[in-house]
PDB file of C-alpha atoms in Angstrom:
ATOM      1  CA  MET A   1      64.683  77.812 127.492  1.00 55.00           C
ATOM      2  CA  ALA A   2      63.988  82.629 127.868  1.00 62.00           C
ATOM      3  CA  ASP A   3      67.611  82.533 128.501  1.00 68.00           C
ATOM      4  CA  LEU A   4      68.926  80.487 125.778  1.00 66.00           C
ATOM      5  CA  GLU A   5      66.810  82.858 123.614  1.00 70.00           C
ATOM      6  CA  ALA A   6      68.078  85.595 124.895  1.00 70.00           C
ATOM      7  CA  VAL A   7      71.619  84.355 124.957  1.00 66.00           C
ATOM      8  CA  LEU A   8      70.694  83.715 120.343  1.00 66.00           C
ATOM      9  CA  ALA A   9      70.427  86.750 120.468  1.00 71.00           C
ATOM     10  CA  ASP A  10      72.781  88.913 122.255  1.00 72.00           C
ATOM     11  CA  VAL A  11      75.262  87.215 120.253  1.00 68.00           C
ATOM     12  CA  SER A  12      73.248  88.211 116.867  1.00 72.00           C
ATOM     13  CA  TYR A  13      72.799  91.451 117.599  1.00 72.00           C
ATOM     14  CA  LEU A  14      76.392  91.276 118.425  1.00 71.00           C
ATOM     15  CA  MET A  15      78.085  89.390 115.426  1.00 72.00           C
ATOM     16  CA  ALA A  16      75.749  92.384 113.252  1.00 72.00           C
ATOM     17  CA  MET A  17      76.822  94.689 115.094  1.00 71.00           C
ATOM     18  CA  GLU A  18      80.668  93.367 113.867  1.00 71.00           C
ATOM     19  CA  LYS A  19      80.077  93.003 110.765  1.00 69.00           C
ATOM     20  CA  SER A  20      78.652  96.437 109.939  1.00 66.00           C
ATOM     21  CA  LYS A  21      81.522  97.926 111.355  1.00 65.00           C
ATOM     22  CA  ALA A  22      83.290  96.533 107.795  1.00 61.00           C
ATOM     23  CA  THR A  23      81.578  98.052 105.855  1.00 60.00           C
ATOM     24  CA  PRO A  24      82.038 100.971 104.145  1.00 60.00           C
ATOM     25  CA  ALA A  25      79.414 103.245 105.262  1.00 58.00           C
ATOM     26  CA  ALA A  26      80.807 102.640 108.645  1.00 55.00           C
ATOM     27  CA  ARG A  27      83.938 103.317 107.694  1.00 56.00           C
ATOM     28  CA  ALA A  28      83.132 106.853 105.854  1.00 57.00           C
ATOM     29  CA  SER A  29      80.671 107.786 108.922  1.00 59.00           C
ATOM     30  CA  LYS A  30      84.452 108.464 110.769  1.00 65.00           C
ATOM     31  CA  LYS A  31      86.023 110.120 108.289  1.00 71.00           C
ATOM     32  CA  ILE A  32      87.231 113.618 109.445  1.00 70.00           C
ATOM     33  CA  LEU A  33      86.023 116.136 107.094  1.00 74.00           C
ATOM     34  CA  LEU A  34      87.412 119.503 107.608  1.00 72.00           C
ATOM     35  CA  PRO A  35      85.258 122.609 107.816  1.00 76.00           C
ATOM     36  CA  GLU A  36      85.184 124.767 103.881  1.00 83.00           C
ATOM     37  CA  PRO A  37      88.031 127.605 103.704  1.00 81.00           C
ATOM     38  CA  SER A  38      86.125 130.560 104.555  1.00 83.00           C
ATOM     39  CA  ILE A  39      85.190 128.983 108.200  1.00 84.00           C
ATOM     40  CA  ARG A  40      89.233 127.527 108.034  1.00 80.00           C
ATOM     41  CA  SER A  41      90.460 131.347 108.392  1.00 85.00           C
ATOM     42  CA  VAL A  42      88.091 132.748 110.258  1.00 86.00           C
ATOM     43  CA  MET A  43      89.002 129.435 112.557  1.00 85.00           C
ATOM     44  CA  GLN A  44      92.412 129.873 112.642  1.00 85.00           C
ATOM     45  CA  LYS A  45      92.960 133.973 112.903  1.00 88.00           C
ATOM     46  CA  TYR A  46      90.616 132.683 116.437  1.00 88.00           C
ATOM     47  CA  LEU A  47      93.263 130.541 117.269  1.00 86.00           C
ATOM     48  CA  GLU A  48      96.519 132.178 116.132  1.00 89.00           C
ATOM     49  CA  ASP A  49      94.813 135.337 118.374  1.00 91.00           C
ATOM     50  CA  ARG A  50      94.732 132.792 121.598  1.00 90.00           C
ATOM     51  CA  GLY A  51      98.526 132.019 120.687  1.00 89.00           C
ATOM     52  CA  GLU A  52      96.542 127.926 119.746  1.00 86.00           C
ATOM     53  CA  VAL A  53      99.100 127.609 116.713  1.00 85.00           C
ATOM     54  CA  THR A  54     101.939 126.071 117.576  1.00 89.00           C
ATOM     55  CA  PHE A  55     103.815 123.256 117.316  1.00 87.00           C
ATOM     56  CA  GLU A  56     103.838 121.320 120.213  1.00 90.00           C
ATOM     57  CA  LYS A  57      99.756 122.038 120.431  1.00 88.00           C
ATOM     58  CA  ILE A  58      98.877 120.981 116.657  1.00 85.00           C
ATOM     59  CA  PHE A  59     101.165 117.872 116.654  1.00 86.00           C
ATOM     60  CA  SER A  60      99.946 116.631 120.226  1.00 89.00           C
ATOM     61  CA  GLN A  61      96.271 116.042 119.164  1.00 88.00           C
ATOM     62  CA  LYS A  62      95.166 113.149 116.428  1.00 88.00           C
ATOM     63  CA  LEU A  63      94.324 115.002 113.659  1.00 85.00           C
ATOM     64  CA  GLY A  64      97.089 117.300 114.320  1.00 86.00           C
ATOM     65  CA  TYR A  65      99.260 114.299 113.958  1.00 90.00           C
ATOM     66  CA  LEU A  66      97.471 112.865 111.081  1.00 89.00           C
ATOM     67  CA  LEU A  67      97.759 116.354 108.776  1.00 87.00           C
ATOM     68  CA  PHE A  68     101.217 116.461 109.671  1.00 89.00           C
ATOM     69  CA  ARG A  69     101.759 112.905 109.406  1.00 90.00           C
ATOM     70  CA  ASP A  70      99.988 113.377 105.954  1.00 90.00           C
ATOM     71  CA  PHE A  71     102.248 116.238 105.017  1.00 90.00           C
ATOM     72  CA  CYS A  72     105.166 114.955 105.188  1.00 91.00           C
ATOM     73  CA  LEU A  73     104.616 111.731 104.045  1.00 91.00           C
ATOM     74  CA  LYS A  74     102.989 113.549 100.908  1.00 91.00           C
ATOM     75  CA  HIS A  75     105.860 116.889 100.153  1.00 92.00           C
ATOM     76  CA  LEU A  76     109.077 115.662 101.748  1.00 92.00           C
ATOM     77  CA  GLU A  77     110.346 112.367 100.633  1.00 90.00           C
ATOM     78  CA  GLU A  78     113.645 112.835 103.221  1.00 92.00           C
ATOM     79  CA  ALA A  79     110.395 112.739 106.480  1.00 91.00           C
ATOM     80  CA  LYS A  80     109.205 109.527 105.841  1.00 91.00           C
ATOM     81  CA  PRO A  81     111.724 107.413 107.568  1.00 91.00           C
ATOM     82  CA  LEU A  82     111.282 110.009 110.304  1.00 92.00           C
ATOM     83  CA  VAL A  83     107.754 109.490 111.022  1.00 92.00           C
ATOM     84  CA  GLU A  84     108.254 105.521 110.483  1.00 92.00           C
ATOM     85  CA  PHE A  85     110.272 105.719 113.084  1.00 93.00           C
ATOM     86  CA  TYR A  86     108.736 108.089 114.842  1.00 92.00           C
ATOM     87  CA  GLU A  87     105.518 105.879 114.545  1.00 92.00           C
ATOM     88  CA  GLU A  88     107.536 102.563 115.307  1.00 92.00           C
ATOM     89  CA  ILE A  89     108.309 104.352 119.173  1.00 92.00           C
ATOM     90  CA  LYS A  90     104.829 105.282 119.386  1.00 92.00           C
ATOM     91  CA  LYS A  91     104.273 101.293 119.222  1.00 92.00           C
ATOM     92  CA  TYR A  92     106.832 100.406 121.680  1.00 92.00           C
ATOM     93  CA  GLU A  93     105.949 102.763 124.560  1.00 92.00           C
ATOM     94  CA  LYS A  94     101.798 100.815 124.422  1.00 91.00           C
ATOM     95  CA  LEU A  95     103.818  96.952 125.010  1.00 91.00           C
ATOM     96  CA  GLU A  96     103.293  95.830 128.030  1.00 90.00           C
ATOM     97  CA  THR A  97     105.879  92.894 129.292  1.00 91.00           C
ATOM     98  CA  GLU A  98     109.476  93.899 129.139  1.00 92.00           C
ATOM     99  CA  GLU A  99     110.872  90.520 126.714  1.00 92.00           C
ATOM    100  CA  GLU A 100     108.492  92.615 123.913  1.00 92.00           C
ATOM    101  CA  ARG A 101     109.928  95.904 124.772  1.00 92.00           C
ATOM    102  CA  LEU A 102     113.491  94.064 124.183  1.00 93.00           C
ATOM    103  CA  ALA A 103     112.514  92.176 120.705  1.00 92.00           C
ATOM    104  CA  ARG A 104     111.054  95.488 119.338  1.00 93.00           C
ATOM    105  CA  SER A 105     113.537  97.372 120.731  1.00 91.00           C
ATOM    106  CA  ARG A 106     116.035  95.584 118.634  1.00 92.00           C
ATOM    107  CA  GLU A 107     114.396  95.247 115.976  1.00 92.00           C
ATOM    108  CA  VAL A 108     113.598  98.929 116.253  1.00 91.00           C
ATOM    109  CA  PHE A 109     117.409  99.735 116.319  1.00 91.00           C
ATOM    110  CA  ASP A 110     118.698  97.470 113.683  1.00 91.00           C
ATOM    111  CA  THR A 111     115.746  99.050 111.302  1.00 89.00           C
ATOM    112  CA  TYR A 112     115.832 102.658 111.949  1.00 87.00           C
ATOM    113  CA  ILE A 113     120.556 103.380 114.100  1.00 88.00           C
ATOM    114  CA  MET A 114     121.953 100.568 112.335  1.00 86.00           C
ATOM    115  CA  LYS A 115     120.616 100.329 109.110  1.00 75.00           C
ATOM    116  CA  GLU A 116     123.614 100.064 106.674  1.00 64.00           C
TER     117      GLU A 116
END
């Protein structure tokens, strides 16, 4: 009987954890905030002095890519299809089976390469 109660308690706990992930407060706590402009300028100078401010280094980091993507989508209308194409390629690379890759490659080819 104690085992059943333990299982029920575990299930209740897991369900509560899943539910809490969907609340706005949980999402807000994961939001990344950039430092104040005065601190950013010091950080930028520090990184520039060490050769860390290059496109390759920034683009390869998650935050750097997200900031670059956000900039492109907000300020460069012609970059939108290029960003979408890049993201589709990244999704394609994560597929595991050949069947999924074949189907996805046809969709990407038809959408971005052979579009009319």
